[in-house]
C-alpha positions as a Python dict, from the first residue, in 0.01 Angstrom:
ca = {
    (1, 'X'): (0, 0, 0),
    (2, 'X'): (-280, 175, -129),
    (3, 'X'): (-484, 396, 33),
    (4, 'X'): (-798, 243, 210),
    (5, 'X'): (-1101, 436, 176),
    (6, 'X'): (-1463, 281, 241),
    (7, 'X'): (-1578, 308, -124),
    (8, 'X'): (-1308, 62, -201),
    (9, 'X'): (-1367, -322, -238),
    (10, 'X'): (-1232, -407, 88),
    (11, 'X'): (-1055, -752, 231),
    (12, 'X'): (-1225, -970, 468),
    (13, 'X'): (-1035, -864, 782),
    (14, 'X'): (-1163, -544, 664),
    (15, 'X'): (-1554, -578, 687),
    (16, 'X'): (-1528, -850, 962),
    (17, 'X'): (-1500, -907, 1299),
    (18, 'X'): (-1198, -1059, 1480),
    (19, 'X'): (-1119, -1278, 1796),
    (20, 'X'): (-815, -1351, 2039),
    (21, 'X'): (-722, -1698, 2192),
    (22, 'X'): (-470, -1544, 2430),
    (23, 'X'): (-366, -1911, 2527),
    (24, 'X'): (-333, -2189, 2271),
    (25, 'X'): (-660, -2379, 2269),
    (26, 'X'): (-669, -2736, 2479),
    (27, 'X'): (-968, -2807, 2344),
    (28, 'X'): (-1078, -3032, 1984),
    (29, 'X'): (-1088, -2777, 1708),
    (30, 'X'): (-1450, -2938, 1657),
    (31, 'X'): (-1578, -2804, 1951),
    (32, 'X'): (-1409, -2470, 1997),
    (33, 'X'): (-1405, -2343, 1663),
    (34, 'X'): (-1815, -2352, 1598),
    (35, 'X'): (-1880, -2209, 1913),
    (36, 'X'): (-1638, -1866, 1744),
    (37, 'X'): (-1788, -1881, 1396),
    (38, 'X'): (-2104, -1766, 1235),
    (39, 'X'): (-2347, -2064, 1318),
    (40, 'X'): (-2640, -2141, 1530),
    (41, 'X'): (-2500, -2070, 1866),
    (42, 'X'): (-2152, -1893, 1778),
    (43, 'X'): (-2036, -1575, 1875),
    (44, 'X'): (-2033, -1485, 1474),
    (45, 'X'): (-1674, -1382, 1445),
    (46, 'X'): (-1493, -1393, 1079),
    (47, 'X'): (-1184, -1445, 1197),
    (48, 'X'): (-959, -1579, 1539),
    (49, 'X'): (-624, -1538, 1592),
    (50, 'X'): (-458, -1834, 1778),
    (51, 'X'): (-122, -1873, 1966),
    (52, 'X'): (144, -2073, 1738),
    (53, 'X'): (329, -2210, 2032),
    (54, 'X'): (186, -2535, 2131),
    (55, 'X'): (-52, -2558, 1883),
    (56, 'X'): (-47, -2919, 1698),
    (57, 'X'): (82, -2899, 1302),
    (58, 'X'): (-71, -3101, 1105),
    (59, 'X'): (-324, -2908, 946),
    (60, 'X'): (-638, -3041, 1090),
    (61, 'X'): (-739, -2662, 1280),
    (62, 'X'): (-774, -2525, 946),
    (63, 'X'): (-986, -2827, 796),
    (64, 'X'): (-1246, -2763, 1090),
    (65, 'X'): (-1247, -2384, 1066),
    (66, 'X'): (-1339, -2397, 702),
    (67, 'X'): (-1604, -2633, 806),
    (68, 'X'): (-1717, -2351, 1043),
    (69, 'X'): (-1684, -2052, 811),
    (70, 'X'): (-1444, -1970, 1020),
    (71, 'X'): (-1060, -1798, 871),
    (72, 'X'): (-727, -1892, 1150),
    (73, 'X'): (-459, -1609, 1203),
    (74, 'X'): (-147, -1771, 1379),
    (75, 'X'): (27, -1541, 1597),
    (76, 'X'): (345, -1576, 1699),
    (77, 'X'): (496, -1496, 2069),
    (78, 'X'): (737, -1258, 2129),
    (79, 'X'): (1029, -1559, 2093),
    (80, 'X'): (908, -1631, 1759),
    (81, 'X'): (940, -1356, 1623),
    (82, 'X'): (1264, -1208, 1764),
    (83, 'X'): (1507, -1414, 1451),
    (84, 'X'): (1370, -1286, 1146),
    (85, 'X'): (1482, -1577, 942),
    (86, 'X'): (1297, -1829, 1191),
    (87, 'X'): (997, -1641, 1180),
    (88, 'X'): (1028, -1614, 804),
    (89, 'X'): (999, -2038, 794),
    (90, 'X'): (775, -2070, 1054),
    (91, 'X'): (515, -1765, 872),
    (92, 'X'): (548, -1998, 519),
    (93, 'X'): (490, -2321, 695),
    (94, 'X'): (161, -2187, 844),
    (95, 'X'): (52, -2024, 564),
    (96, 'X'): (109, -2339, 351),
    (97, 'X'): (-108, -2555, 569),
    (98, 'X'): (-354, -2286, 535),
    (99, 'X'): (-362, -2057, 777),
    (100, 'X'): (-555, -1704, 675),
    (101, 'X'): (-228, -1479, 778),
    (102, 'X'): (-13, -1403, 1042),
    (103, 'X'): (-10, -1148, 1355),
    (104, 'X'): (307, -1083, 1598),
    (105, 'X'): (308, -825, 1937),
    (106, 'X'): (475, -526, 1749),
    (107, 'X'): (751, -410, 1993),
    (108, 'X'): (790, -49, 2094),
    (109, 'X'): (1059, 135, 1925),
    (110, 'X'): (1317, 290, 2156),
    (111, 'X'): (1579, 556, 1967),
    (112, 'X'): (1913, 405, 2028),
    (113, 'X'): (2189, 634, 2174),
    (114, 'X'): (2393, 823, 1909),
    (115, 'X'): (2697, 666, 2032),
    (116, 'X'): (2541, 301, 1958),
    (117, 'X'): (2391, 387, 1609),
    (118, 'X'): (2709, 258, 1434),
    (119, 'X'): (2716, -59, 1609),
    (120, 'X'): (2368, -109, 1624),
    (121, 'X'): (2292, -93, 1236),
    (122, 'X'): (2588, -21, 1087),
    (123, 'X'): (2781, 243, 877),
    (124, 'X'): (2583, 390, 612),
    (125, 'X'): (2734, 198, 310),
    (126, 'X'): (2681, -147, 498),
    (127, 'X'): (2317, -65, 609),
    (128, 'X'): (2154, -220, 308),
    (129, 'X'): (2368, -600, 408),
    (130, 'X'): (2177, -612, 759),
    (131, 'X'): (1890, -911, 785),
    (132, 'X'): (1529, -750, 765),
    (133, 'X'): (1375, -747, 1103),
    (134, 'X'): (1087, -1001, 1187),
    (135, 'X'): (799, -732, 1033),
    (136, 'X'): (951, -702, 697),
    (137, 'X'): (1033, -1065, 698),
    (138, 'X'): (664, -1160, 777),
    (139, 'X'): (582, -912, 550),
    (140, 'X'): (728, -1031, 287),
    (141, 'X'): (636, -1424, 374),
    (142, 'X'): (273, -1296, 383),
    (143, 'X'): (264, -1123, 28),
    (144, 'X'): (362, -1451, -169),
    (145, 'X'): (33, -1572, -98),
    (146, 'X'): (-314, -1502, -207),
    (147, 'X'): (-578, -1332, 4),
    (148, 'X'): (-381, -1359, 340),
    (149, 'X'): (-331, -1100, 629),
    (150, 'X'): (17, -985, 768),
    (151, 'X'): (-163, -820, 1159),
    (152, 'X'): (67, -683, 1443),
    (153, 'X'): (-99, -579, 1810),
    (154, 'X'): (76, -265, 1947),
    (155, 'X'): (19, -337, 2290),
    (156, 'X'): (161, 10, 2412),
    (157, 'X'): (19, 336, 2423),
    (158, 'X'): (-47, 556, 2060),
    (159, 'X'): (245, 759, 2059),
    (160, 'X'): (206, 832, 1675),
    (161, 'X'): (114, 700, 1326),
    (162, 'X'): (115, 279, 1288),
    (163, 'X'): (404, 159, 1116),
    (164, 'X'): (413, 46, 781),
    (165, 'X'): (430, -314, 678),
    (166, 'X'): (123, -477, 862),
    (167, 'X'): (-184, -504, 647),
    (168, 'X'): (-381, -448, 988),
    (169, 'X'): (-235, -287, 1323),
    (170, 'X'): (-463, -321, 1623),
    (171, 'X'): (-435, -115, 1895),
    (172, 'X'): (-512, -195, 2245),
    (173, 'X'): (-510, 164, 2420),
    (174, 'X'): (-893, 148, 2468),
    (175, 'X'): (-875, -161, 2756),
    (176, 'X'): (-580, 42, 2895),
    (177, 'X'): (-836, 406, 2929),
    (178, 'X'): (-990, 495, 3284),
    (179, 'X'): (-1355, 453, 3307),
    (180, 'X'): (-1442, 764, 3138),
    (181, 'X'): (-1650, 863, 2903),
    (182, 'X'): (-1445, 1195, 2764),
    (183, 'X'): (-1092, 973, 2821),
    (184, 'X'): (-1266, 734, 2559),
    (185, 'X'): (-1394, 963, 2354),
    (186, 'X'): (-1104, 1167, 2321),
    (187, 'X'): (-877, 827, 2277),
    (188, 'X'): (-1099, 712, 2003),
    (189, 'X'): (-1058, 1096, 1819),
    (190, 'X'): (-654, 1069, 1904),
    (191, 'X'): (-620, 751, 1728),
    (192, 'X'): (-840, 863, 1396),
    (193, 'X'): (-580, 1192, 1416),
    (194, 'X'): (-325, 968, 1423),
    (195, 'X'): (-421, 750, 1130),
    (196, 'X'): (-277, 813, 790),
    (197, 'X'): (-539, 749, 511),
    (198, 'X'): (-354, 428, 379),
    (199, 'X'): (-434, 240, 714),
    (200, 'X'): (-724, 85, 820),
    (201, 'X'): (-808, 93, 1201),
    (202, 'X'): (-862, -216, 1429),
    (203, 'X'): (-884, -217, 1769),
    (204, 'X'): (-851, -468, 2065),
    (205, 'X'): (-1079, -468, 2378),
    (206, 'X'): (-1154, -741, 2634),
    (207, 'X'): (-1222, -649, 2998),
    (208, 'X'): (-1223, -311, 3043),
    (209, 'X'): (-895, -253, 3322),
    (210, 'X'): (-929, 55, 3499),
    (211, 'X'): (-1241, 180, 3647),
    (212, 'X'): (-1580, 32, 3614),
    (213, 'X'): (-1491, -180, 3947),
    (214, 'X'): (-1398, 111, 4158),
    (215, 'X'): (-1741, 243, 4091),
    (216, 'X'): (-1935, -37, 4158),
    (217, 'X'): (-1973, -183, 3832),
    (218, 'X'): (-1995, -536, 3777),
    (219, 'X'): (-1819, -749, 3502),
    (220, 'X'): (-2144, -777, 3311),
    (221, 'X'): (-2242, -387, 3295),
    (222, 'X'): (-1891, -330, 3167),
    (223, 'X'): (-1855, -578, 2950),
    (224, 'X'): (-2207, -474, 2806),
    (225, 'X'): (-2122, -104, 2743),
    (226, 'X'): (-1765, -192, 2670),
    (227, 'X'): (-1894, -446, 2397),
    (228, 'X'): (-2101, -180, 2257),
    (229, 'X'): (-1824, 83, 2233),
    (230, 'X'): (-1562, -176, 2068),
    (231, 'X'): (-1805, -349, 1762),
    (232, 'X'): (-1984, 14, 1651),
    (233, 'X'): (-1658, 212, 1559),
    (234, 'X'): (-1516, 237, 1245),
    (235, 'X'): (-1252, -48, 1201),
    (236, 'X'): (-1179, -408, 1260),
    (237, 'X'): (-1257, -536, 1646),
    (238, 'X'): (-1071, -744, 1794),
    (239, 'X'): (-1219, -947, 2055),
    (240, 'X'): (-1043, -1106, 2373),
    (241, 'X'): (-1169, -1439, 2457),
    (242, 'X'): (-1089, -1657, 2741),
    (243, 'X'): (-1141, -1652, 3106),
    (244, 'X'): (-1134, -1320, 3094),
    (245, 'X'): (-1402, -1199, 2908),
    (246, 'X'): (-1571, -1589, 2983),
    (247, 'X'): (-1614, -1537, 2573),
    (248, 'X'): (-1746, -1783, 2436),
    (249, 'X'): (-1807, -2001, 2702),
    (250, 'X'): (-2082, -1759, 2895),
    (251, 'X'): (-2410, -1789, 2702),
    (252, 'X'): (-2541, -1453, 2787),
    (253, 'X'): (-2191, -1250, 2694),
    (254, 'X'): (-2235, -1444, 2383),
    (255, 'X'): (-2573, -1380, 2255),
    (256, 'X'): (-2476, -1009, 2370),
    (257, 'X'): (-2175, -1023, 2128),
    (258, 'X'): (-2336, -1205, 1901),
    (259, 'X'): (-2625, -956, 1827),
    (260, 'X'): (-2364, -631, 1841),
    (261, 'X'): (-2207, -838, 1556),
    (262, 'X'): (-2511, -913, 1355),
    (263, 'X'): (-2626, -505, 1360),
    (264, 'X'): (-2317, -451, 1272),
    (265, 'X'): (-2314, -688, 947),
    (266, 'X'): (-2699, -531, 900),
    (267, 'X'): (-2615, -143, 901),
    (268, 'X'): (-2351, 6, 647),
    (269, 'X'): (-2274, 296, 855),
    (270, 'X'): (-2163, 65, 1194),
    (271, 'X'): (-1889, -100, 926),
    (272, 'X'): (-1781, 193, 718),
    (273, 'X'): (-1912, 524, 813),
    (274, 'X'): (-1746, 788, 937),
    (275, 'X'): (-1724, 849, 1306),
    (276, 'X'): (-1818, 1184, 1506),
    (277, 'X'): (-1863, 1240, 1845),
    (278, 'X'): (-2133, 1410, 2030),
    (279, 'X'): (-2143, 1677, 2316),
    (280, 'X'): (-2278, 1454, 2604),
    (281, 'X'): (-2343, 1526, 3033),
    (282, 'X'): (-2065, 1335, 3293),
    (283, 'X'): (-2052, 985, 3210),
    (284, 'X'): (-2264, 934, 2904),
    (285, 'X'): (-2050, 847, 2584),
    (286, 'X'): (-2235, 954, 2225),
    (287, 'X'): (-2086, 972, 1902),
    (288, 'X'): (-2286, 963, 1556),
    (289, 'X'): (-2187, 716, 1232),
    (290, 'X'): (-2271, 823, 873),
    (291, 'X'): (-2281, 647, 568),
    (292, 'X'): (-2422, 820, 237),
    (293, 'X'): (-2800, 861, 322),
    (294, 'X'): (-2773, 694, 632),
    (295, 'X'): (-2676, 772, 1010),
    (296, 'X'): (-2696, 631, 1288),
    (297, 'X'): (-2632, 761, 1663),
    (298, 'X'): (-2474, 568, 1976),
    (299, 'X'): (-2530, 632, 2339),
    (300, 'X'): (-2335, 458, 2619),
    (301, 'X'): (-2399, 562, 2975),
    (302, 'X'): (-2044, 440, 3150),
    (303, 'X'): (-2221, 519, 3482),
    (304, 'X'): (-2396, 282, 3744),
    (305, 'X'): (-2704, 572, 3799),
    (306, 'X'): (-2904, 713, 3551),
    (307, 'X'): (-2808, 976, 3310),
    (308, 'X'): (-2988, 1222, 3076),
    (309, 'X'): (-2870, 1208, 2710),
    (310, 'X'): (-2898, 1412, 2404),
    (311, 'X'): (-3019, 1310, 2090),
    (312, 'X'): (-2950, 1512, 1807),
    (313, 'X'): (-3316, 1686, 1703),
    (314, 'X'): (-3451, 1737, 1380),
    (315, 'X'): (-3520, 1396, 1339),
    (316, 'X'): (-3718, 1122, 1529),
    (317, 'X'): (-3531, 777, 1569),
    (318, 'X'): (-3561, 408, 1564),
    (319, 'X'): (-3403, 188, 1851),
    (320, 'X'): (-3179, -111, 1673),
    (321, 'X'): (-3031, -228, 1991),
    (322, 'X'): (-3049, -98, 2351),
    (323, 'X'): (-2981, -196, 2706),
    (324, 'X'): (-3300, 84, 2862),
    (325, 'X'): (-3491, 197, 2588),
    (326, 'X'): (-3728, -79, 2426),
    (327, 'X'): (-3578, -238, 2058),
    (328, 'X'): (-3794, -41, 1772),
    (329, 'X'): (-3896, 222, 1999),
    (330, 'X'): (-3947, 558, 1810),
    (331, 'X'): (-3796, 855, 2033),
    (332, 'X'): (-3775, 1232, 1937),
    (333, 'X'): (-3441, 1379, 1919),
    (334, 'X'): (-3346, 1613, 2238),
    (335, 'X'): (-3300, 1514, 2620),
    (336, 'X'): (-3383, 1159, 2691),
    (337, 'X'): (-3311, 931, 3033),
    (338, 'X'): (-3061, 696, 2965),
    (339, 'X'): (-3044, 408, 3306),
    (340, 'X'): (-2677, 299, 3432),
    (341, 'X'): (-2487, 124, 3184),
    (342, 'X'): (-2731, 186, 2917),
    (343, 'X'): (-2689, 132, 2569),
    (344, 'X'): (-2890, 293, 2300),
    (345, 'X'): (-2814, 220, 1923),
    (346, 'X'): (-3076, 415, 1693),
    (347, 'X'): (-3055, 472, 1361),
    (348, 'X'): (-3249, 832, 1198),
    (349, 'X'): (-3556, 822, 1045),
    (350, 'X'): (-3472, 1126, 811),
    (351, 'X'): (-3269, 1110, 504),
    (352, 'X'): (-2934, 1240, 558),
    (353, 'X'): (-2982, 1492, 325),
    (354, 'X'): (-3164, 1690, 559),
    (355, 'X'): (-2940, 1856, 848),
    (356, 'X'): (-2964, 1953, 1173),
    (357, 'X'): (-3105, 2260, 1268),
    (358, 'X'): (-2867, 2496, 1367),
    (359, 'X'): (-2964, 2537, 1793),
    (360, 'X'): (-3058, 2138, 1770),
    (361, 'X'): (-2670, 2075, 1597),
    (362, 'X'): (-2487, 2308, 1853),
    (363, 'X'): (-2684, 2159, 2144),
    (364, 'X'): (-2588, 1776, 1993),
    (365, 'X'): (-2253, 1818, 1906),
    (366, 'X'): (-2116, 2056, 2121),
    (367, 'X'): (-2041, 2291, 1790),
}
């Protein structure tokens, strides 16, 4: 694989945004599909990855997602994957009926016991006659075709680089992080670390699972800051819909989404700039994305009670999208109020040419 860098022409799964069925859909294709796609009404994802088991075969999902601009991933349970040869058949049927690519739960990776090594894979010289496992085999299913997407979900925690093979690996640590601002912050900077420069990141997030309840947040403030975190960091999202996240089915979560999604589309540096966090007080979140001559700051208050944030100075700023401050408001960089589970997207008004000075840099990025 080559290395990914965001000059490069990049694949679909690349620049777009992504959605989970957890359960195989009940509901006609015709009505479930528009309501995930990028029409009047939708959510505005690219892309939806949909449970294989259950899920009728003759074709007519992928007629009705074209319809809806809309590209099917089938992913595959743990069962289906666990033959390598069955998953192998199953992978080229799907494709063939035109499915967009494949994604599987990528299992952890225990070290076997010395004394099992043997018996577990073989002597040395009979190593190359044992069956690929289910990731090579998909990956190699996947690669026959044109313009399709081989995506695994490690569902445990980062405990290194992602493994080679998946065009995509999507990482679900940030659901699994305490309500914290620095625990996401320094999650986010552990997987980037972690990330060798012929990956591209994705990452999963649906309701947030520890925290925000214990401190009197509701489902909607977390989902709203949460939201904002997940579709302005550099990588492919990966949204959870269902009854948990009441995605797409809740009209206000939707619109919510759905205009997080369309700044994102708008502003180069949300998709492929460079991320880098900011020194922020107790539970505000702030991290800056740059893109050539543009940048662009983000400021997520994680709290239920107001907060005061820093933004960087130097510069004055335009609001793109916030839950607080007022959409197009100008603000000055420096201390600003930010309300519980506030949101402020703001783009500079400065060319990025022009740097910070040096007390307004230390005091904005803790340097």
């Amino acid at each position: 694989m080559e290395p990914v860098t965001d000059a490069d022409s990049r694949a679909w799964w690349q620049e777009g945004v992504l959605g989970r069925l957890a359960d195989t859909p009940s509901a006609d294709p015709k009505v479930f599909l528009p309501s995930l796609g990028q029409g009047d009404g939708g959510l505005g994802t690219d892309g939806v990855l949909v449970r294989s088991a259950g899920l009728p075969t003759d074709g007519r999902i992928f007629d009705v997602a074209r319809d809806a601009n809309l590209r099917v991933v089938i992913e595959f349970s743990g069962s289906d994957a666990e033959d390598a040869r069955q998953a192998a058949t199953e992978a080229r049927a799907w494709l063939e009926r035109g499915a967009a690519g494949i994604a599987f739960d990528l299992p952890p990776r225990r070290p076997a016991p010395r004394a099992k090594l043997t018996r577990l894979y073989g002597a040395p010289n009979e190593r190359h006659a044992q069956p690929p496992d289910p990731p090579e085999a998909l990956r190699r299913v996947v690669a026959e075709f044109e313009d399709r997407v081989l995506i695994a979900r490690r569902a445990t925690d980062l405990a290194g680089p992602p493994p080679h093979g998946p065009d995509l690996v999507i990482e679900t640590v940030l659901t699994r992080q305490p309500w914290r601002a620095a625990t996401f912050g320094q999650a986010i900077e552990t997987a980037q670390a972690a990330l060798p420069v012929t990956h591209w990141p994705g990452y999963a997030m649906g309701v947030p699972k520890r925290g925000p309840f214990a401190v009197g947040l509701s489902v909607e403030d977390s989902l709203a800051c949460s939201a904002a975190l997940h579709l302005t960091l550099r990588g492919t999202p990966c949204i959870e819909l269902g009854e948990e996240t009441g995605l797409p089915a809740n009209a206000a979560r939707r619109a919510w989404y759905r205009r997080l999604i369309d700044l994102r589309r708008r502003e180069a540096a949300l998709n492929s700039g460079d991320f880098r966090r900011i020194a922020q007080e107790k539970s505000v979140l702030g991290y800056l994305r740059e893109f050539e001559a543009e940048r662009l700051v983000v400021l997520l208050n994680l709290g239920r009670r107001s907060r005061k944030a820093h933004l960087p100075t130097g510069f004055s700023w335009t609001v793109l999208l916030g839950v607080g401050p007022e959409e197009g408001k100008r603000l000055a960089g420096g201390e600003i109020s930010l309300p519980g589970c506030g949101v402020l997207i703001a783009r500079a008004d400065t060319p990025q040419s022009r740097t910070l000075g040096g007390l307004g840099q230390r005091r904005a990025t803790g340097r």
